Amino acid sequence: MGKTVLITGAGRGLGKALAAEFTQRGDRVVAHARSAEALREVPHDKALITDLSQPESLTKAVDKAHIDTLDAIVHNAGVAAISAVADLSVDQWQDHMNVNVIAPAELTRLLLPQLRQSRGHVVFVNSGAGLRTGPQWSAYGASKHALRSMADALRVEEQANGVRVTSVYPSHFDTDMQRKVRHAVGSDYDPQRATTPETIAWYIASFVHAPADGVVNEVRIEPPNPLPIKPRD
């Protein structure tokens, strides 16, 4: 029997690839986006429409979506502003924390009863910046470090309830965000040296579909020959 999986940020990039991968495996997809229009070409069975930059809106949105059963959440949505600490505004810091940390925490909290019932799975799509942060990555890196801490705490808290928690750290994969990041720092970009979103989606779906007697707590995924993010000479 297929699973019911909620995917945030499903309108494009990795989120869209995740929706396709889970659908292909026979799962029912609850796709999140900020608008219904963003999901027009995304395979899904149900939609969760809300803006994650306003976590206080999640209770109403979840109630409206009627998510009665749930086997997994994949927290994929995220924002990244590449800028020095000296140039980041309070609004940018708050946006990073709201979208990348607080919204995943609140969405998980709201849906924990369903996840406990199914002995389900929470997957956090983190980043290499969640392990080590360099110049101009302060807001994004801080939010991803916070996300890692939250996942670590949740993993222990929910073990007795059978809820599995996985943090995934993709290194360099082909998305619009990756292109924007490299443009911001003046770095070269070569999609042939990046992992495809479809490959990342395959790994994540495989973790969710893994036998119940094992869990991948953390995993780092990177291409065989990644192109470093550094300014052009």
XYZ file of N, CA and C in Angstrom:
699
model
N 0.845 -1.192 0.000
C 0.000 0.000 0.000
C 0.882 1.244 0.000
N 0.515 2.222 -0.830
C 1.298 3.446 -0.920
C 1.192 4.293 0.327
N 2.121 5.231 0.452
C 2.166 6.124 1.587
C 1.549 7.473 1.224
N 1.177 8.238 2.232
C 0.760 9.616 2.043
C 1.907 10.504 2.498
N 2.408 11.333 1.581
C 3.620 12.111 1.819
C 3.351 13.589 1.549
N 3.668 14.432 2.508
C 3.582 15.878 2.344
C 4.942 16.412 1.927
N 4.979 17.190 0.852
C 6.219 17.775 0.340
C 6.065 19.290 0.331
N 6.937 19.991 1.047
C 6.877 21.448 1.001
C 7.740 21.963 -0.152
N 7.354 23.125 -0.661
C 8.082 23.693 -1.793
C 8.002 22.810 -3.020
N 6.799 22.286 -3.289
C 6.644 21.282 -4.354
C 6.472 21.882 -5.748
N 6.431 23.188 -5.852
C 6.120 23.798 -7.136
C 7.220 23.768 -8.164
N 8.454 23.547 -7.739
C 9.560 23.568 -8.702
C 10.774 22.852 -8.114
N 11.804 22.701 -8.928
C 13.073 22.159 -8.471
C 12.954 20.798 -7.823
N 13.627 20.645 -6.696
C 13.624 19.360 -6.000
C 12.218 18.976 -5.549
N 11.425 19.945 -5.104
C 10.068 19.626 -4.657
C 9.238 18.984 -5.747
N 9.327 19.518 -6.955
C 8.593 18.953 -8.089
C 9.106 17.555 -8.418
N 10.433 17.375 -8.355
C 11.018 16.050 -8.603
C 10.584 15.056 -7.531
N 10.486 15.504 -6.289
C 10.008 14.631 -5.211
C 8.569 14.198 -5.456
N 7.718 15.141 -5.863
C 6.318 14.801 -6.140
C 6.222 13.746 -7.233
N 7.041 13.886 -8.271
C 7.038 12.913 -9.362
C 7.545 11.555 -8.901
N 8.608 11.545 -8.083
C 9.198 10.288 -7.614
C 8.240 9.526 -6.705
N 7.634 10.209 -5.754
C 6.702 9.521 -4.853
C 5.459 9.050 -5.605
N 4.985 9.854 -6.541
C 3.825 9.450 -7.348
C 4.139 8.200 -8.145
N 5.332 8.155 -8.718
C 5.747 6.988 -9.505
C 5.800 5.729 -8.639
N 6.087 5.891 -7.365
C 6.149 4.746 -6.447
C 4.772 4.348 -5.915
N 3.733 5.035 -6.370
C 2.378 4.691 -5.960
C 1.912 5.385 -4.699
N 2.615 6.450 -4.302
C 2.250 7.165 -3.090
C 1.253 8.289 -3.396
N 0.587 8.742 -2.362
C -0.323 9.881 -2.460
C 0.431 11.120 -1.984
N 0.470 12.142 -2.822
C 1.268 13.340 -2.548
C 0.377 14.496 -2.107
N 0.719 15.060 -0.953
C 0.148 16.332 -0.527
C 1.210 17.381 -0.852
N 0.927 18.218 -1.824
C 1.922 19.168 -2.323
C 1.694 20.551 -1.735
N 2.738 21.117 -1.174
C 2.653 22.476 -0.642
C 3.241 23.474 -1.637
N 2.588 24.618 -1.720
C 3.109 25.766 -2.462
C 2.419 27.011 -1.947
N 2.902 28.160 -2.384
C 2.268 29.411 -1.954
C 0.995 29.710 -2.727
N 0.825 29.050 -3.886
C -0.389 29.258 -4.678
C -0.760 27.973 -5.392
N -2.048 27.820 -5.702
C -2.498 26.645 -6.452
C -1.916 26.648 -7.853
N -1.714 27.827 -8.414
C -1.153 27.938 -9.767
C 0.236 27.317 -9.850
N 1.012 27.436 -8.774
C 2.368 26.883 -8.766
C 2.380 25.362 -8.868
N 1.254 24.721 -8.556
C 1.177 23.257 -8.572
C 0.505 22.717 -9.825
N 0.268 23.580 -10.789
C -0.505 23.174 -11.964
C 0.133 21.996 -12.697
N 1.439 21.931 -12.774
C 2.129 20.853 -13.500
C 2.792 19.859 -12.546
N 2.388 19.884 -11.301
C 2.981 18.993 -10.288
C 2.004 17.868 -9.974
N 2.418 16.606 -10.078
C 1.505 15.507 -9.719
C 1.221 15.522 -8.225
N -0.045 15.553 -7.850
C -0.400 15.542 -6.430
C -1.858 15.164 -6.276
N -2.186 14.688 -5.092
C -3.545 14.280 -4.764
C -4.275 15.321 -3.932
N -3.503 16.131 -3.222
C -4.084 17.151 -2.358
C -3.086 18.293 -2.265
N -3.577 19.508 -2.014
C -2.700 20.673 -1.943
C -2.756 21.301 -0.560
N -1.628 21.833 -0.126
C -1.530 22.647 1.076
C -1.016 24.009 0.626
N -1.885 24.989 0.594
C -1.535 26.302 0.069
C -1.321 27.268 1.230
N -0.095 27.734 1.383
C 0.221 28.689 2.441
C 1.608 29.262 2.207
N 1.887 30.396 2.818
C 3.180 31.063 2.728
C 3.979 30.739 3.989
N 5.070 30.007 3.839
C 5.846 29.570 4.998
C 6.570 30.720 5.689
N 6.652 31.869 5.044
C 7.254 33.020 5.711
C 6.342 33.578 6.795
N 5.115 33.045 6.864
C 4.157 33.427 7.902
C 3.712 32.154 8.642
N 4.575 31.595 9.488
C 4.267 30.325 10.152
C 2.970 30.339 10.954
N 2.560 31.516 11.387
C 1.328 31.605 12.164
C 0.090 31.236 11.346
N 0.232 31.200 10.011
C -0.892 30.852 9.134
C -1.047 29.344 8.949
N -0.115 28.569 9.475
C -0.101 27.134 9.187
C -1.264 26.374 9.804
N -1.683 26.765 10.985
C -2.797 26.055 11.623
C -4.038 26.086 10.737
N -4.386 27.252 10.258
C -5.557 27.401 9.394
C -5.386 26.637 8.093
N -4.189 26.703 7.494
C -3.947 26.031 6.219
C -4.022 24.517 6.356
N -3.456 23.984 7.448
C -3.496 22.532 7.679
C -4.931 22.077 7.913
N -5.681 22.836 8.684
C -7.087 22.483 8.916
C -7.857 22.448 7.596
N -7.599 23.422 6.748
C -8.300 23.516 5.472
C -7.941 22.361 4.544
N -6.707 21.862 4.646
C -6.255 20.780 3.763
C -6.803 19.415 4.167
N -7.291 19.268 5.402
C -7.871 17.994 5.878
C -6.902 16.828 5.678
N -5.723 16.946 6.270
C -4.724 15.881 6.188
C -4.988 14.906 7.331
N -5.841 13.955 7.089
C -6.279 13.037 8.149
C -5.264 11.946 8.437
N -4.579 11.495 7.404
C -3.542 10.472 7.576
C -2.266 10.970 6.905
N -1.130 10.594 7.483
C 0.148 11.051 6.936
C 1.246 10.071 7.338
N 2.043 9.676 6.350
C 3.159 8.760 6.606
C 4.514 9.456 6.629
N 4.602 10.607 5.965
C 5.897 11.298 5.918
C 5.713 12.765 5.548
N 6.590 13.589 6.094
C 6.753 14.979 5.658
C 8.166 15.123 5.125
N 8.298 15.735 3.961
C 9.611 16.106 3.437
C 9.676 17.627 3.439
N 10.452 18.166 4.370
C 10.617 19.619 4.476
C 11.671 20.060 3.460
N 11.202 20.466 2.303
C 12.090 20.815 1.205
C 12.181 22.318 0.972
N 11.135 23.062 1.257
C 11.107 24.498 0.966
C 12.207 25.235 1.725
N 12.751 26.262 1.096
C 13.779 27.051 1.764
C 14.084 28.323 1.008
N 14.710 29.261 1.690
C 15.149 30.505 1.074
C 16.627 30.692 1.373
N 17.321 31.427 0.475
C 18.742 31.684 0.662
C 19.084 33.056 0.103
N 19.517 33.955 0.972
C 20.046 35.247 0.555
C 21.541 35.226 0.816
N 22.326 35.361 -0.236
C 23.775 35.286 -0.107
C 24.309 36.703 0.060
N 24.736 37.014 1.283
C 25.176 38.372 1.576
C 25.989 38.380 2.856
N 26.856 39.365 2.989
C 27.666 39.509 4.200
C 26.798 39.932 5.375
N 27.252 39.615 6.569
C 26.533 40.025 7.772
C 26.319 41.532 7.773
N 27.299 42.279 7.288
C 27.216 43.736 7.281
C 26.083 44.263 6.413
N 25.610 43.443 5.473
C 24.603 43.903 4.521
C 23.229 43.277 4.704
N 23.092 42.327 5.614
C 21.812 41.645 5.804
C 20.885 42.469 6.696
N 19.624 42.562 6.285
C 18.643 43.302 7.058
C 17.966 42.386 8.075
N 17.296 42.996 9.034
C 16.510 42.228 10.003
C 15.442 41.407 9.294
N 14.796 41.991 8.279
C 13.762 41.273 7.527
C 14.328 40.027 6.859
N 15.540 40.114 6.319
C 16.152 38.945 5.683
C 16.458 37.860 6.705
N 16.978 38.263 7.873
C 17.229 37.281 8.927
C 15.936 36.605 9.362
N 14.892 37.399 9.558
C 13.616 36.836 9.991
C 13.019 35.920 8.944
N 13.160 36.275 7.667
C 12.622 35.436 6.591
C 13.316 34.078 6.573
N 14.643 34.075 6.741
C 15.380 32.809 6.781
C 14.908 31.931 7.930
N 14.762 32.518 9.095
C 14.358 31.718 10.250
C 12.915 31.251 10.121
N 12.039 32.096 9.621
C 10.633 31.705 9.461
C 10.473 30.544 8.493
N 11.057 30.679 7.300
C 10.862 29.673 6.253
C 11.685 28.416 6.519
N 12.930 28.585 6.922
C 13.851 27.448 7.011
C 13.813 26.697 8.336
N 13.282 27.333 9.387
C 13.304 26.695 10.714
C 11.922 26.664 11.370
N 11.318 27.838 11.559
C 10.084 27.902 12.345
C 8.928 27.211 11.637
N 8.781 27.438 10.335
C 7.694 26.780 9.600
C 7.826 25.256 9.622
N 9.012 24.679 9.365
C 9.124 23.224 9.501
C 8.799 22.718 10.906
N 9.236 23.469 11.916
C 8.935 23.058 13.291
C 7.434 23.089 13.561
N 6.775 24.155 13.138
C 5.343 24.288 13.391
C 4.532 23.284 12.584
N 4.910 23.073 11.328
C 4.187 22.100 10.500
C 4.341 20.692 11.066
N 5.537 20.372 11.535
C 5.755 19.070 12.167
C 4.903 18.938 13.427
N 4.888 19.976 14.247
C 4.099 19.943 15.477
C 2.621 19.688 15.188
N 2.090 20.399 14.197
C 0.668 20.267 13.874
C 0.309 18.871 13.392
N 1.251 18.216 12.728
C 0.949 16.923 12.105
C 1.550 15.733 12.854
N 2.128 15.973 14.019
C 2.706 14.864 14.793
C 1.677 13.804 15.189
N 0.439 14.167 15.513
C -0.516 13.098 15.830
C -0.687 12.092 14.694
N -0.764 12.568 13.469
C -0.901 11.670 12.316
C 0.376 10.857 12.113
N 1.532 11.493 12.298
C 2.803 10.791 12.119
C 3.022 9.745 13.203
N 2.605 10.033 14.417
C 2.701 9.032 15.482
C 1.783 7.851 15.209
N 0.604 8.139 14.699
C -0.344 7.074 14.392
C 0.204 6.126 13.338
N 0.885 6.682 12.334
C 1.417 5.857 11.233
C 2.836 5.373 11.499
N 3.432 5.814 12.634
C 4.858 5.556 12.889
C 5.646 6.013 11.661
N 5.447 7.287 11.367
C 5.907 7.849 10.110
C 7.324 8.395 10.124
N 7.578 9.304 9.194
C 8.942 9.735 8.896
C 8.942 11.240 8.638
N 9.908 11.939 9.214
C 10.115 13.364 8.936
C 11.488 13.510 8.291
N 11.512 14.086 7.097
C 12.771 14.291 6.367
C 13.021 15.787 6.254
N 14.192 16.220 6.700
C 14.596 17.617 6.580
C 15.652 17.727 5.488
N 15.324 18.454 4.424
C 16.323 18.712 3.381
C 17.171 19.878 3.875
N 18.341 19.565 4.357
C 19.254 20.561 4.893
C 20.208 21.018 3.788
N 21.465 21.191 4.086
C 22.435 21.700 3.115
C 23.830 21.481 3.662
N 24.812 21.513 2.772
C 26.186 21.511 3.244
C 26.458 22.689 4.164
N 25.711 23.779 3.966
C 25.855 24.954 4.828
C 25.343 24.697 6.227
N 24.584 23.622 6.399
C 24.133 23.237 7.728
C 25.193 22.485 8.509
N 26.309 22.171 7.845
C 27.425 21.495 8.498
C 28.617 22.434 8.667
N 28.802 23.286 7.662
C 29.907 24.249 7.712
C 29.519 25.459 6.874
N 29.710 26.648 7.421
C 29.271 27.862 6.756
C 30.463 28.757 6.433
N 30.447 29.328 5.216
C 31.509 30.221 4.783
C 31.033 31.653 4.649
N 31.897 32.521 4.143
C 31.542 33.926 3.973
C 30.293 34.098 3.102
N 29.459 35.044 3.469
C 28.220 35.423 2.788
C 27.083 34.418 2.971
N 27.311 33.380 3.759
C 26.287 32.361 3.977
C 25.710 32.433 5.389
N 25.917 33.546 6.088
C 25.586 33.581 7.517
C 24.116 33.307 7.813
N 23.198 34.009 7.150
C 21.769 33.825 7.451
C 21.302 32.435 7.053
N 21.680 32.005 5.859
C 21.278 30.680 5.389
C 21.914 29.596 6.250
N 23.220 29.727 6.495
C 23.914 28.725 7.294
C 23.388 28.655 8.710
N 23.112 29.809 9.308
C 22.578 29.812 10.675
C 21.231 29.103 10.731
N 20.381 29.356 9.733
C 19.070 28.702 9.716
C 19.201 27.199 9.520
N 20.154 26.782 8.703
C 20.326 25.349 8.454
C 20.992 24.645 9.642
N 21.886 25.341 10.351
C 22.409 24.771 11.591
C 21.286 24.612 12.615
N 20.406 25.594 12.683
C 19.263 25.498 13.598
C 18.346 24.346 13.204
N 18.156 24.160 11.902
C 17.312 23.061 11.427
C 17.911 21.716 11.822
N 19.226 21.609 11.720
C 19.888 20.362 12.133
C 19.660 20.090 13.615
N 19.789 21.132 14.447
C 19.577 20.965 15.887
C 18.146 20.541 16.189
N 17.202 21.153 15.495
C 15.805 20.791 15.705
C 15.551 19.333 15.315
N 16.122 18.906 14.195
C 15.958 17.519 13.761
C 16.575 16.548 14.767
N 17.745 16.901 15.294
C 18.404 16.033 16.271
C 17.545 15.878 17.526
N 16.949 16.986 17.978
C 16.097 16.920 19.165
C 14.842 16.106 18.892
N 14.213 16.364 17.749
C 12.979 15.658 17.400
C 13.213 14.155 17.287
N 14.353 13.777 16.746
C 14.665 12.355 16.565
C 14.609 11.609 17.898
N 15.219 12.186 18.924
C 15.243 11.545 20.238
C 13.866 11.608 20.895
N 13.217 12.756 20.776
C 11.912 12.939 21.415
C 10.860 11.956 20.901
N 10.941 11.624 19.605
C 9.889 10.817 18.990
C 10.259 9.357 18.771
N 11.425 8.944 19.241
C 11.833 7.545 19.065
C 10.813 6.590 19.661
N 10.347 6.892 20.845
C 9.404 5.993 21.517
C 8.071 5.909 20.782
N 7.772 6.907 19.968
C 6.527 6.907 19.189
C 6.703 6.290 17.802
N 7.917 5.820 17.514
C 8.162 5.166 16.230
C 8.324 6.103 15.063
N 8.471 7.414 15.324
C 8.643 8.381 14.239
C 10.123 8.488 13.898
N 10.449 8.261 12.634
C 11.832 8.342 12.179
C 12.135 9.748 11.683
N 13.376 10.200 11.866
C 13.786 11.546 11.467
C 15.106 11.463 10.709
N 15.122 12.024 9.511
C 16.314 12.000 8.658
C 16.679 13.412 8.232
N 17.942 13.773 8.383
C 18.469 15.012 7.829
C 19.301 14.674 6.597
N 18.972 15.332 5.483
C 19.676 15.106 4.217
C 20.472 16.361 3.876
N 21.745 16.179 3.558
C 22.621 17.304 3.251
C 23.098 17.210 1.800
N 22.304 17.698 0.850
C 22.774 17.712 -0.537
C 23.886 18.751 -0.699
N 24.911 18.397 -1.438
C 26.045 19.297 -1.591
C 25.856 20.263 -2.756
N 25.645 19.752 -3.930
C 25.632 20.586 -5.137
C 24.738 19.896 -6.152
N 23.491 20.371 -6.240
C 22.611 19.774 -7.242
C 21.945 20.861 -8.068
N 21.461 20.490 -9.218
C 21.075 21.426 -10.269
C 19.701 22.025 -10.004
N 19.674 23.225 -9.426
C 18.423 23.918 -9.168
C 18.579 25.401 -9.495
N 17.461 26.107 -9.573
C 17.502 27.553 -9.782
C 18.231 28.242 -8.633
N 18.039 27.732 -7.405
C 18.714 28.326 -6.260
C 20.224 28.230 -6.393
N 20.714 27.058 -6.876
C 22.149 26.885 -7.050
C 22.699 27.881 -8.068
N 21.955 28.092 -9.137
C 22.381 29.061 -10.165
C 22.424 30.472 -9.583
N 21.415 30.840 -8.793
C 21.356 32.171 -8.202
C 22.496 32.371 -7.213
N 22.783 31.335 -6.420
C 23.865 31.416 -5.448
C 25.192 31.655 -6.148
N 25.436 30.897 -7.187
C 26.711 31.023 -7.892
C 26.824 32.375 -8.605
N 25.713 32.863 -9.122
C 25.727 34.185 -9.740
C 26.040 35.256 -8.690
N 25.472 35.098 -7.494
C 25.667 36.085 -6.434
C 27.119 36.187 -5.993
N 27.837 35.073 -5.995
C 29.235 35.091 -5.543
C 30.217 35.146 -6.708
N 29.698 35.249 -7.955
C 30.574 35.330 -9.120
C 31.301 34.042 -9.414
N 30.618 32.910 -9.189
C 31.235 31.595 -9.370
C 30.771 30.945 -10.672
N 31.616 30.105 -11.237
C 31.238 29.339 -12.422
C 30.187 28.298 -12.061
N 29.432 27.896 -13.084
C 28.398 26.884 -12.879
C 28.411 25.905 -14.032
N 28.374 24.626 -13.720
C 28.354 23.579 -14.735
C 27.383 22.491 -14.290
N 26.182 22.441 -14.882
C 25.197 21.441 -14.456
C 25.668 20.005 -14.661
N 26.643 19.799 -15.562
C 27.160 18.452 -15.773
C 27.968 17.951 -14.579
N 28.355 18.878 -13.694
C 29.102 18.489 -12.499
C 28.236 18.583 -11.246
N 26.929 18.597 -11.462
C 25.976 18.657 -10.349
C 25.120 17.404 -10.338
N 24.613 17.051 -9.165
C 23.631 15.980 -9.049
C 22.282 16.497 -9.524
N 21.497 15.676 -10.190
C 20.183 16.121 -10.647
C 19.178 16.085 -9.491
N 18.150 16.937 -9.538
C 17.096 16.857 -8.524
C 16.433 15.486 -8.494
N 16.335 14.837 -9.640
C 15.712 13.516 -9.699
C 16.499 12.486 -8.891
N 17.826 12.604 -8.901
C 18.642 11.680 -8.117
C 18.461 11.921 -6.621
N 18.454 13.195 -6.207
C 18.218 13.512 -4.799
C 16.841 13.000 -4.372
N 15.844 13.199 -5.243
C 14.478 12.739 -4.937
C 14.440 11.223 -4.785
N 15.176 10.511 -5.618
C 15.215 9.040 -5.529
C 15.766 8.604 -4.174
N 16.845 9.241 -3.733
C 17.405 8.897 -2.431
C 16.397 9.149 -1.320
N 15.779 10.321 -1.315
C 14.851 10.670 -0.236
C 13.667 9.710 -0.203
N 13.101 9.412 -1.364
C 11.978 8.473 -1.412
C 12.413 7.089 -0.933
N 13.638 6.707 -1.229
C 14.146 5.410 -0.773
C 14.265 5.362 0.744
N 14.681 6.474 1.362
C 14.751 6.506 2.828
C 13.356 6.350 3.427
N 12.382 7.021 2.853
C 11.010 6.944 3.360
C 10.443 5.542 3.201
N 10.843 4.862 2.128
C 10.335 3.517 1.853
C 11.224 2.417 2.435
N 12.226 2.780 3.204
C 13.114 1.777 3.791
C 12.347 0.926 4.800
N 12.794 -0.321 5.046
C 12.136 -1.172 6.041
C 12.043 -0.478 7.391
N 11.002 -0.797 8.134
C 10.703 -0.107 9.392
C 11.726 -0.378 10.493
N 12.565 -1.392 10.319
C 13.498 -1.730 11.398
C 14.840 -1.018 11.257
N 14.902 -0.007 10.401
C 16.126 0.780 10.256
C 15.796 2.200 9.853
N 16.690 3.121 10.182
C 16.493 4.519 9.804
C 17.840 5.139 9.453
N 17.858 5.946 8.411
C 19.025 6.752 8.069
C 18.870 8.075 8.808
N 19.676 8.303 9.821
C 19.548 9.526 10.608
C 20.071 10.746 9.862
N 21.229 10.601 9.243
C 21.834 11.696 8.486
C 22.531 11.138 7.258
N 22.504 11.901 6.169
C 23.220 11.477 4.969
C 23.635 12.701 4.168
N 24.846 12.669 3.632
C 25.352 13.732 2.773
C 25.412 13.191 1.357
N 24.826 13.916 0.410
C 24.785 13.488 -0.986
C 25.491 14.539 -1.831
N 26.455 14.110 -2.626
C 27.164 15.048 -3.484
C 27.538 14.391 -4.801
N 27.774 15.188 -5.842
C 28.174 14.614 -7.130
C 29.611 14.109 -7.060
N 30.000 13.223 -7.991
C 31.352 12.670 -7.963
C 32.450 13.722 -8.179
N 32.126 14.791 -8.938
C 33.133 15.789 -9.265
C 32.536 17.188 -9.150
N 32.210 17.618 -7.933
C 31.530 18.912 -7.769
C 32.408 20.087 -8.137
N 31.775 21.139 -8.652
C 32.474 22.368 -8.972
C 32.429 23.277 -7.749
N 33.581 23.650 -7.189
C 33.570 24.467 -5.961
C 32.876 25.810 -6.190
N 32.249 26.299 -5.133
C 31.649 27.638 -5.185
C 32.709 28.632 -4.745
N 33.296 29.311 -5.718
C 34.298 30.328 -5.418
C 34.317 31.351 -6.544
N 34.684 32.585 -6.249
C 34.715 33.619 -7.298
C 35.648 33.243 -8.425
N 35.288 33.673 -9.617
C 36.135 33.415 -10.777
C 37.465 34.152 -10.613
N 38.498 33.556 -11.158
C 39.827 34.194 -11.096
C 39.854 35.427 -12.004
